[in-house]
PDB file of C-alpha atoms and ligand atoms in Angstrom:
ATOM      1  CA  UNK A 432       2.471  16.319  -6.989  1.00  0.00           C
ATOM      2  CA  UNK A 433       5.402  18.531  -5.554  1.00  0.00           C
ATOM      3  CA  UNK A 434       3.415  18.130  -1.818  1.00  0.00           C
ATOM      4  CA  UNK A 435       4.627  14.696  -2.235  1.00  0.00           C
ATOM      5  CA  UNK A 436       7.220  14.524  -4.478  1.00  0.00           C
ATOM      6  CA  UNK A 437      10.045  14.454  -1.279  1.00  0.00           C
ATOM      7  CA  UNK A 438       7.713  12.007   1.437  1.00  0.00           C
ATOM      8  CA  UNK A 439       9.437   9.278   2.581  1.00  0.00           C
ATOM      9  CA  UNK A 440       8.346   6.956   4.959  1.00  0.00           C
ATOM     10  CA  UNK A 441      10.788   6.263   8.082  1.00  0.00           C
ATOM     11  CA  UNK A 442      10.026   3.283  10.442  1.00  0.00           C
ATOM     12  CA  UNK A 443      11.919   3.210  13.537  1.00  0.00           C
ATOM     13  CA  UNK A 444      12.188   0.093  15.683  1.00  0.00           C
ATOM     14  CA  UNK A 445       8.263  -1.111  14.502  1.00  0.00           C
ATOM     15  CA  UNK A 446       7.134  -3.957  16.363  1.00  0.00           C
ATOM     16  CA  UNK A 447       3.561  -5.414  16.848  1.00  0.00           C
ATOM     17  CA  UNK A 448       2.610  -7.785  18.649  1.00  0.00           C
ATOM     18  CA  UNK A 449      -0.885  -9.230  18.278  1.00  0.00           C
ATOM     19  CA  UNK A 450      -2.965 -11.937  20.383  1.00  0.00           C
ATOM     20  CA  UNK A 451      -0.006 -11.662  23.117  1.00  0.00           C
ATOM     21  CA  UNK A 452       2.595 -12.465  20.436  1.00  0.00           C
ATOM     22  CA  UNK A 453       5.505 -10.345  18.898  1.00  0.00           C
ATOM     23  CA  UNK A 454       4.403 -10.845  14.981  1.00  0.00           C
ATOM     24  CA  UNK A 455       6.755  -7.754  13.710  1.00  0.00           C
ATOM     25  CA  UNK A 456      10.061  -6.755  15.519  1.00  0.00           C
ATOM     26  CA  UNK A 457      12.386  -4.558  15.764  1.00  0.00           C
ATOM     27  CA  UNK A 458      12.050  -3.086  11.979  1.00  0.00           C
ATOM     28  CA  UNK A 459      14.195  -0.217  10.670  1.00  0.00           C
ATOM     29  CA  UNK A 460      13.118   0.796   7.156  1.00  0.00           C
ATOM     30  CA  UNK A 461      13.295   4.072   4.973  1.00  0.00           C
ATOM     31  CA  UNK A 462      11.345   3.828   1.869  1.00  0.00           C
ATOM     32  CA  UNK A 463      11.203   6.299  -0.594  1.00  0.00           C
ATOM     33  CA  UNK A 464      10.054   7.632  -4.198  1.00  0.00           C
ATOM     34  CA  UNK A 465      11.525   6.723  -8.009  1.00  0.00           C
ATOM     35  CA  UNK A 466      10.675   3.126  -7.857  1.00  0.00           C
ATOM     36  CA  UNK A 467       8.660   0.680  -6.238  1.00  0.00           C
ATOM     37  CA  UNK A 468       9.716  -1.170  -2.813  1.00  0.00           C
ATOM     38  CA  UNK A 469       9.397  -5.511  -3.185  1.00  0.00           C
ATOM     39  CA  UNK A 470       8.130  -7.004   0.005  1.00  0.00           C
ATOM     40  CA  UNK A 471       8.541 -10.241   0.474  1.00  0.00           C
ATOM     41  CA  UNK A 472       9.015 -13.368   2.579  1.00  0.00           C
ATOM     42  CA  UNK A 473       7.783 -16.525   3.745  1.00  0.00           C
ATOM     43  CA  UNK A 474       3.725 -17.055   4.563  1.00  0.00           C
ATOM     44  CA  UNK A 475       3.132 -15.894   8.226  1.00  0.00           C
ATOM     45  CA  UNK A 476       6.184 -13.942   8.068  1.00  0.00           C
ATOM     46  CA  UNK A 477       4.545 -10.839   8.467  1.00  0.00           C
ATOM     47  CA  UNK A 478       4.058  -9.069   5.159  1.00  0.00           C
ATOM     48  CA  UNK A 479       0.265  -8.121   6.156  1.00  0.00           C
ATOM     49  CA  UNK A 480       0.867  -7.039   9.215  1.00  0.00           C
ATOM     50  CA  UNK A 481       3.651  -5.089   8.275  1.00  0.00           C
ATOM     51  CA  UNK A 482       1.259  -3.348   5.009  1.00  0.00           C
ATOM     52  CA  UNK A 483      -1.244  -2.781   7.635  1.00  0.00           C
ATOM     53  CA  UNK A 484       1.382  -0.580   9.605  1.00  0.00           C
ATOM     54  CA  UNK A 485       3.062   0.763   6.550  1.00  0.00           C
ATOM     55  CA  UNK A 486      -0.677   2.690   5.334  1.00  0.00           C
ATOM     56  CA  UNK A 487      -1.078   3.656   8.939  1.00  0.00           C
ATOM     57  CA  UNK A 488      -4.054   1.284   9.055  1.00  0.00           C
ATOM     58  CA  UNK A 489      -2.267  -0.458  12.340  1.00  0.00           C
ATOM     59  CA  UNK A 490      -0.499   1.499  14.880  1.00  0.00           C
ATOM     60  CA  UNK A 491       2.918  -0.054  15.986  1.00  0.00           C
ATOM     61  CA  UNK A 492       2.902  -1.872  19.119  1.00  0.00           C
ATOM     62  CA  UNK A 493       6.516  -0.386  19.971  1.00  0.00           C
ATOM     63  CA  UNK A 494       8.358   1.957  17.587  1.00  0.00           C
ATOM     64  CA  UNK A 495       7.885   5.177  15.493  1.00  0.00           C
ATOM     65  CA  UNK A 496       6.514   5.974  12.301  1.00  0.00           C
ATOM     66  CA  UNK A 497       7.360   8.711  10.145  1.00  0.00           C
ATOM     67  CA  UNK A 498       5.753  10.680   7.260  1.00  0.00           C
ATOM     68  CA  UNK A 499       8.409  13.033   6.312  1.00  0.00           C
ATOM     69  CA  UNK A 500       8.220  15.286   3.846  1.00  0.00           C
ATOM     70  CA  UNK A 501       4.621  16.561   3.214  1.00  0.00           C
ATOM     71  CA  UNK A 502       4.435  19.365   4.783  1.00  0.00           C
ATOM     72  CA  UNK A 503       0.926  19.824   5.465  1.00  0.00           C
ATOM     73  CA  UNK A 504       1.205  17.031   7.152  1.00  0.00           C
ATOM     74  CA  UNK A 505       2.446  17.315  11.059  1.00  0.00           C
ATOM     75  CA  UNK A 506       4.118  14.676  11.502  1.00  0.00           C
ATOM     76  CA  UNK A 507       5.118  13.826  15.246  1.00  0.00           C
ATOM     77  CA  UNK A 508       2.500  15.663  16.684  1.00  0.00           C
ATOM     78  CA  UNK A 509       0.678  12.826  18.064  1.00  0.00           C
ATOM     79  CA  UNK A 510      -1.052  12.076  20.765  1.00  0.00           C
ATOM     80  CA  UNK A 511       1.697  12.670  22.898  1.00  0.00           C
ATOM     81  CA  UNK A 512       0.997  10.077  25.575  1.00  0.00           C
ATOM     82  CA  UNK A 513       4.741  10.205  26.724  1.00  0.00           C
ATOM     83  CA  UNK A 514       4.871   5.920  26.315  1.00  0.00           C
ATOM     84  CA  UNK A 515       2.903   5.773  23.619  1.00  0.00           C
ATOM     85  CA  UNK A 516       4.525   4.009  20.727  1.00  0.00           C
ATOM     86  CA  UNK A 517       2.994   5.661  17.785  1.00  0.00           C
ATOM     87  CA  UNK A 518       3.665   9.472  17.880  1.00  0.00           C
ATOM     88  CA  UNK A 519       1.054  10.174  15.927  1.00  0.00           C
ATOM     89  CA  UNK A 520       2.852   9.141  12.565  1.00  0.00           C
ATOM     90  CA  UNK A 521       0.207   6.522  11.727  1.00  0.00           C
ATOM     91  CA  UNK A 522      -2.475   8.901  11.989  1.00  0.00           C
ATOM     92  CA  UNK A 523      -0.385  11.242   9.465  1.00  0.00           C
ATOM     93  CA  UNK A 524       0.071   8.035   6.990  1.00  0.00           C
ATOM     94  CA  UNK A 525      -3.335   6.625   6.716  1.00  0.00           C
ATOM     95  CA  UNK A 526      -4.184  10.049   5.600  1.00  0.00           C
ATOM     96  CA  UNK A 527      -1.626  10.146   3.151  1.00  0.00           C
ATOM     97  CA  UNK A 528      -1.617   6.205   2.195  1.00  0.00           C
ATOM     98  CA  UNK A 529      -4.115   3.900  -0.218  1.00  0.00           C
ATOM     99  CA  UNK A 530      -4.147   0.228   0.896  1.00  0.00           C
ATOM    100  CA  UNK A 531      -4.888  -2.540  -1.574  1.00  0.00           C
ATOM    101  CA  UNK A 532      -5.471  -5.155   0.294  1.00  0.00           C
ATOM    102  CA  UNK A 533      -4.697  -8.869   0.169  1.00  0.00           C
ATOM    103  CA  UNK A 534      -8.332  -9.565   0.465  1.00  0.00           C
ATOM    104  CA  UNK A 535      -9.943  -7.114  -1.626  1.00  0.00           C
ATOM    105  CA  UNK A 536     -11.781  -5.455   0.951  1.00  0.00           C
ATOM    106  CA  UNK A 537     -14.839  -4.164  -1.074  1.00  0.00           C
ATOM    107  CA  UNK A 538     -17.950  -3.982  -0.219  1.00  0.00           C
ATOM    108  CA  UNK A 539     -20.682  -6.505  -1.480  1.00  0.00           C
ATOM    109  CA  UNK A 540     -23.900  -5.023  -3.332  1.00  0.00           C
ATOM    110  CA  UNK A 541     -22.191  -1.890  -4.606  1.00  0.00           C
ATOM    111  CA  UNK A 542     -20.572  -0.984  -7.984  1.00  0.00           C
ATOM    112  CA  UNK A 543     -17.506  -1.030  -9.108  1.00  0.00           C
ATOM    113  CA  UNK A 544     -17.646   2.519  -9.312  1.00  0.00           C
ATOM    114  CA  UNK A 545     -19.138   3.130  -6.076  1.00  0.00           C
ATOM    115  CA  UNK A 546     -16.521   1.032  -4.233  1.00  0.00           C
ATOM    116  CA  UNK A 547     -14.296   3.237  -5.546  1.00  0.00           C
ATOM    117  CA  UNK A 548     -15.759   6.219  -5.133  1.00  0.00           C
ATOM    118  CA  UNK A 549     -16.344   5.387  -1.192  1.00  0.00           C
ATOM    119  CA  UNK A 550     -12.749   6.717  -0.027  1.00  0.00           C
ATOM    120  CA  UNK A 551     -13.254   9.195  -2.358  1.00  0.00           C
ATOM    121  CA  UNK A 552     -16.241  10.239  -0.286  1.00  0.00           C
ATOM    122  CA  UNK A 553     -14.854   9.605   3.103  1.00  0.00           C
ATOM    123  CA  UNK A 554     -12.251  12.273   1.772  1.00  0.00           C
ATOM    124  CA  UNK A 555     -14.582  15.261   0.971  1.00  0.00           C
ATOM    125  CA  UNK A 556     -13.480  14.956  -2.161  1.00  0.00           C
ATOM    126  CA  UNK A 557     -16.506  17.120  -4.772  1.00  0.00           C
ATOM    127  CA  UNK A 558     -18.465  14.498  -6.601  1.00  0.00           C
ATOM    128  CA  UNK A 559     -17.552  15.981 -10.352  1.00  0.00           C
ATOM    129  CA  UNK A 560     -13.553  15.082  -9.234  1.00  0.00           C
ATOM    130  CA  UNK A 561     -15.278  11.750  -7.398  1.00  0.00           C
ATOM    131  CA  UNK A 562     -16.750  11.344 -10.565  1.00  0.00           C
ATOM    132  CA  UNK A 563     -13.245  11.818 -12.769  1.00  0.00           C
ATOM    133  CA  UNK A 564     -10.766   9.797 -10.955  1.00  0.00           C
ATOM    134  CA  UNK A 565     -13.091   6.543 -10.505  1.00  0.00           C
ATOM    135  CA  UNK A 566     -13.573   6.844 -14.148  1.00  0.00           C
ATOM    136  CA  UNK A 567     -10.073   7.521 -14.853  1.00  0.00           C
ATOM    137  CA  UNK A 568      -9.302   4.573 -11.745  1.00  0.00           C
ATOM    138  CA  UNK A 569     -11.296   1.872 -13.327  1.00  0.00           C
ATOM    139  CA  UNK A 570     -10.174   2.638 -16.754  1.00  0.00           C
ATOM    140  CA  UNK A 571      -6.523   2.247 -15.490  1.00  0.00           C
ATOM    141  CA  UNK A 572      -6.893  -1.464 -14.864  1.00  0.00           C
ATOM    142  CA  UNK A 573      -8.957  -1.971 -17.651  1.00  0.00           C
ATOM    143  CA  UNK A 574     -12.122  -1.951 -16.065  1.00  0.00           C
ATOM    144  CA  UNK A 575     -13.942   1.012 -17.449  1.00  0.00           C
ATOM    145  CA  UNK A 576     -16.956  -1.585 -18.848  1.00  0.00           C
ATOM    146  CA  UNK A 577     -17.429  -3.000 -15.713  1.00  0.00           C
ATOM    147  CA  UNK A 578     -17.912   0.582 -13.720  1.00  0.00           C
ATOM    148  CA  UNK A 579     -21.817  -0.465 -12.772  1.00  0.00           C
ATOM    149  CA  UNK A 580     -21.695  -3.892 -12.041  1.00  0.00           C
ATOM    150  CA  UNK A 581     -22.279  -4.821  -8.681  1.00  0.00           C
ATOM    151  CA  UNK A 582     -18.716  -6.324  -7.184  1.00  0.00           C
ATOM    152  CA  UNK A 583     -20.466  -9.751  -6.273  1.00  0.00           C
ATOM    153  CA  UNK A 584     -20.873 -10.650  -9.814  1.00  0.00           C
ATOM    154  CA  UNK A 585     -17.449  -9.785 -10.902  1.00  0.00           C
ATOM    155  CA  UNK A 586     -14.569 -12.417 -11.756  1.00  0.00           C
ATOM    156  CA  UNK A 587     -11.626 -13.223  -8.775  1.00  0.00           C
ATOM    157  CA  UNK A 588      -8.832 -10.947 -11.179  1.00  0.00           C
ATOM    158  CA  UNK A 589     -11.442  -8.213 -11.544  1.00  0.00           C
ATOM    159  CA  UNK A 590     -12.395  -7.716  -8.031  1.00  0.00           C
ATOM    160  CA  UNK A 591      -8.773  -7.387  -7.160  1.00  0.00           C
ATOM    161  CA  UNK A 592      -8.336  -4.416 -10.069  1.00  0.00           C
ATOM    162  CA  UNK A 593     -11.567  -3.034  -8.468  1.00  0.00           C
ATOM    163  CA  UNK A 594      -9.036  -3.385  -4.949  1.00  0.00           C
ATOM    164  CA  UNK A 595      -6.460  -1.484  -6.745  1.00  0.00           C
ATOM    165  CA  UNK A 596      -8.251   0.895  -8.478  1.00  0.00           C
ATOM    166  CA  UNK A 597      -9.904   2.284  -5.151  1.00  0.00           C
ATOM    167  CA  UNK A 598      -6.517   2.821  -4.033  1.00  0.00           C
ATOM    168  CA  UNK A 599      -5.226   4.940  -7.391  1.00  0.00           C
ATOM    169  CA  UNK A 600      -8.317   6.792  -6.850  1.00  0.00           C
ATOM    170  CA  UNK A 601      -6.731   8.510  -4.053  1.00  0.00           C
ATOM    171  CA  UNK A 602      -3.939   9.122  -5.740  1.00  0.00           C
ATOM    172  CA  UNK A 603      -2.080   8.316  -2.407  1.00  0.00           C
ATOM    173  CA  UNK A 604       1.343   9.798  -1.307  1.00  0.00           C
ATOM    174  CA  UNK A 605       2.313   5.977   0.171  1.00  0.00           C
ATOM    175  CA  UNK A 606       0.246   3.623  -1.912  1.00  0.00           C
ATOM    176  CA  UNK A 607       0.978  -0.198  -0.270  1.00  0.00           C
ATOM    177  CA  UNK A 608      -0.462  -3.202  -2.264  1.00  0.00           C
ATOM    178  CA  UNK A 609      -0.386  -6.872  -0.462  1.00  0.00           C
ATOM    179  CA  UNK A 610      -0.544  -9.562  -2.373  1.00  0.00           C
ATOM    180  CA  UNK A 611      -2.177  -7.090  -5.498  1.00  0.00           C
ATOM    181  CA  UNK A 612      -1.711  -9.765  -8.207  1.00  0.00           C
ATOM    182  CA  UNK A 613      -2.358 -12.672  -6.746  1.00  0.00           C
ATOM    183  CA  UNK A 614      -5.370 -13.330  -8.959  1.00  0.00           C
ATOM    184  CA  UNK A 615      -4.332 -11.744 -12.200  1.00  0.00           C
ATOM    185  CA  UNK A 616      -3.528 -12.884 -15.728  1.00  0.00           C
ATOM    186  CA  UNK A 617      -0.038 -11.621 -17.072  1.00  0.00           C
ATOM    187  CA  UNK A 618      -1.336  -9.325 -18.758  1.00  0.00           C
ATOM    188  CA  UNK A 619      -3.411  -7.173 -16.354  1.00  0.00           C
ATOM    189  CA  UNK A 620      -0.383  -8.086 -14.134  1.00  0.00           C
ATOM    190  CA  UNK A 621       1.819  -6.305 -16.276  1.00  0.00           C
ATOM    191  CA  UNK A 622      -0.489  -3.479 -16.688  1.00  0.00           C
ATOM    192  CA  UNK A 623      -0.499  -3.584 -12.732  1.00  0.00           C
ATOM    193  CA  UNK A 624       2.998  -3.274 -12.102  1.00  0.00           C
ATOM    194  CA  UNK A 625       3.407  -0.593 -14.706  1.00  0.00           C
ATOM    195  CA  UNK A 626       0.593   1.727 -12.854  1.00  0.00           C
ATOM    196  CA  UNK A 627       2.818   1.409  -9.459  1.00  0.00           C
ATOM    197  CA  UNK A 628       6.127   1.836 -11.468  1.00  0.00           C
ATOM    198  CA  UNK A 629       4.343   5.280 -12.472  1.00  0.00           C
ATOM    199  CA  UNK A 630       2.959   6.395  -9.438  1.00  0.00           C
ATOM    200  CA  UNK A 631       6.628   5.675  -7.740  1.00  0.00           C
ATOM    201  CA  UNK A 632       8.439   7.658 -10.079  1.00  0.00           C
ATOM    202  CA  UNK A 633       6.100  10.613  -9.775  1.00  0.00           C
ATOM    203  CA  UNK A 634       7.421  10.636  -6.457  1.00  0.00           C
ATOM    204  CA  UNK A 635       5.347   8.187  -4.353  1.00  0.00           C
ATOM    205  CA  UNK A 636       6.268   5.748  -1.854  1.00  0.00           C
ATOM    206  CA  UNK A 637       4.899   2.155  -3.555  1.00  0.00           C
ATOM    207  CA  UNK A 638       5.225  -0.916  -1.522  1.00  0.00           C
ATOM    208  CA  UNK A 639       4.144  -4.212  -3.185  1.00  0.00           C
ATOM    209  CA  UNK A 640       4.230  -7.114  -1.194  1.00  0.00           C
ATOM    210  CA  UNK A 641       4.091 -11.028  -3.456  1.00  0.00           C
ATOM    211  CA  UNK A 642       5.706 -13.546  -3.563  1.00  0.00           C
ATOM    212  CA  UNK A 643       5.828 -13.769  -7.245  1.00  0.00           C
ATOM    213  CA  UNK A 644       9.266 -13.492  -8.404  1.00  0.00           C
ATOM    214  CA  UNK A 645       8.037 -11.510 -11.337  1.00  0.00           C
ATOM    215  CA  UNK A 646       6.328  -9.170  -9.089  1.00  0.00           C
ATOM    216  CA  UNK A 647       9.264  -8.863  -7.084  1.00  0.00           C
ATOM    217  CA  UNK A 648      11.935  -8.739 -10.006  1.00  0.00           C
ATOM    218  CA  UNK A 649      10.198  -6.046 -11.335  1.00  0.00           C
ATOM    219  CA  UNK A 650      10.635  -3.937  -8.047  1.00  0.00           C
ATOM    220  CA  UNK A 651      13.520  -1.647  -7.655  1.00  0.00           C
ATOM    221  CA  UNK A 652      14.772  -2.985  -4.569  1.00  0.00           C
ATOM    222  CA  UNK A 653      13.525  -5.497  -1.582  1.00  0.00           C
ATOM    223  CA  UNK A 654      12.693  -5.999   1.816  1.00  0.00           C
ATOM    224  CA  UNK A 655      12.319  -9.680   3.293  1.00  0.00           C
ATOM    225  CA  UNK A 656      10.760 -11.052   6.518  1.00  0.00           C
ATOM    226  CA  UNK A 657      11.219 -13.864   8.226  1.00  0.00           C
ATOM    227  CA  UNK A 658      10.073 -14.176  11.423  1.00  0.00           C
ATOM    228  CA  UNK A 659       8.644 -11.132  11.687  1.00  0.00           C
ATOM    229  CA  UNK A 660      12.190  -9.529  11.373  1.00  0.00           C
ATOM    230  CA  UNK A 661      14.192  -7.845   8.644  1.00  0.00           C
ATOM    231  CA  UNK A 662      16.427 -10.575   6.973  1.00  0.00           C
ATOM    232  CA  UNK A 663      19.142  -7.849   6.501  1.00  0.00           C
ATOM    233  CA  UNK A 664      19.818  -4.574   7.262  1.00  0.00           C
ATOM    234  CA  UNK A 665      18.193  -3.247   4.459  1.00  0.00           C
ATOM    235  CA  UNK A 666      18.808   1.005   5.339  1.00  0.00           C
ATOM    236  CA  UNK A 667      22.453   0.801   5.323  1.00  0.00           C
ATOM    237  CA  UNK A 668      24.145  -0.086   1.914  1.00  0.00           C
ATOM    238  CA  UNK A 669      26.308  -3.678   2.290  1.00  0.00           C
ATOM    239  CA  UNK A 670      29.614  -3.193   4.086  1.00  0.00           C
ATOM    240  CA  UNK A 671      32.633  -3.630   1.058  1.00  0.00           C
ATOM    241  CA  UNK A 672      34.236  -6.871   1.314  1.00  0.00           C
TER     242      UNK A 672
HETATM  243  N1  LIG B1395      -5.235 -10.527  14.453  1.00  0.00           N
HETATM  244  C1  LIG B1395      -4.018 -11.342  14.524  1.00  0.00           C
HETATM  245  N2  LIG B1395      -4.106 -12.144  16.032  1.00  0.00           N
HETATM  246  C2  LIG B1395      -2.760 -12.988  16.436  1.00  0.00           C
HETATM  247  N3  LIG B1395      -1.962 -13.390  15.608  1.00  0.00           N
HETATM  248  C3  LIG B1395      -2.115 -12.872  13.931  1.00  0.00           C
HETATM  249  C4  LIG B1395      -2.852 -11.943  13.516  1.00  0.00           C
HETATM  250  N4  LIG B1395      -2.967 -11.159  12.255  1.00  0.00           N
HETATM  251  C5  LIG B1395      -1.660 -12.092  11.977  1.00  0.00           C
HETATM  252  N5  LIG B1395      -0.999 -12.947  12.614  1.00  0.00           N
HETATM  253  C6  LIG B1395      -0.217 -13.577  12.778  1.00  0.00           C
HETATM  254  O1  LIG B1395       0.867 -12.893  12.350  1.00  0.00           O
HETATM  255  C7  LIG B1395       1.852 -13.595  11.789  1.00  0.00           C
HETATM  256  C8  LIG B1395       2.191 -13.010  10.319  1.00  0.00           C
HETATM  257  O2  LIG B1395       0.886 -12.841   9.872  1.00  0.00           O
HETATM  258  P1  LIG B1395       1.105 -11.956   8.462  1.00  0.00           P
HETATM  259  O3  LIG B1395      -0.203 -12.087   7.658  1.00  0.00           O
HETATM  260  O4  LIG B1395       1.740 -10.831   7.887  1.00  0.00           O
HETATM  261  O5  LIG B1395       2.298 -13.264   7.272  1.00  0.00           O
HETATM  262  P2  LIG B1395       2.598 -12.519   5.193  1.00  0.00           P
HETATM  263  O6  LIG B1395       3.692 -12.823   5.518  1.00  0.00           O
HETATM  264  O7  LIG B1395       0.968 -11.638   4.800  1.00  0.00           O
HETATM  265  O8  LIG B1395       1.622 -14.181   5.449  1.00  0.00           O
HETATM  266  P3  LIG B1395       0.650 -14.589   3.556  1.00  0.00           P
HETATM  267  O9  LIG B1395       1.665 -15.188   3.013  1.00  0.00           O
HETATM  268  O10 LIG B1395       0.257 -15.939   3.687  1.00  0.00           O
HETATM  269  O11 LIG B1395      -0.188 -13.513   3.588  1.00  0.00           O
HETATM  270  C9  LIG B1395       1.663 -15.118  11.335  1.00  0.00           C
HETATM  271  O12 LIG B1395       2.498 -15.712  11.939  1.00  0.00           O
HETATM  272  C10 LIG B1395       0.369 -14.653  11.429  1.00  0.00           C
HETATM  273  O13 LIG B1395      -0.584 -16.146  12.667  1.00  0.00           O
HETATM  274 MG1  LIG B1396      -0.402 -11.412   3.735  1.00  0.00          MG
END
């Protein structure tokens, strides 16, 4: 899409404090489309919290999130409270983002198709278009035959793929995936990695948090977190010598 083709996401001095403890600090990061970016680091290093910030689901305690290149989004036109760390960027991002949760976040009792369609309905996508996108997204992850099944009865890997389909159905300008392949067999992992690559090539920002070396190696760039900070200055090119 042309509107998304110039999208980039910039984090400046982002920090998050939870339960009185800083869990992210001083994150400066520019994420651009073209190829998926891997987000990796030890358990507890802050990958999930950073995913939530990147997807606009968690406004940072400090710093700024800018979504650039989406003309319809008033970047920086936020609440304007002066001392608010989030200048409205998170709101803008959340309207443009698709988030694949580590815990899937499916609604029990609803079918796979109903779960995928829910966020489309919330964004007022017309029903026929929502149905088309839902069917396509489920087919893309190999679940076309399971569309009408309640998610409660699906396997772990099938449920994970419903969560992935739900995010792709939004065709998001920013796609953030938190450990999206942890429960997938090698064939389905490959299938999903190809979807991420195609989405990034299509002008979208794609971030994949994972500690699976094969997933990290499939991405074009890698961001490493350690104890809530970037393990090395990632934005600038390494200095010669
Ligand atoms: N709601 C919360 N309240 C307090 N601390 C939290 C909260 N959520 C996360 N944390 C802390 O923030 C830190 C980072 O957690 P996070 O879930 O982002 O790690 P992670 O890198 O995703 O780990 P994993 O690989 O195990 O998924 C951890 O020390 C965690 O205990
Ligand atoms: Mg995590």
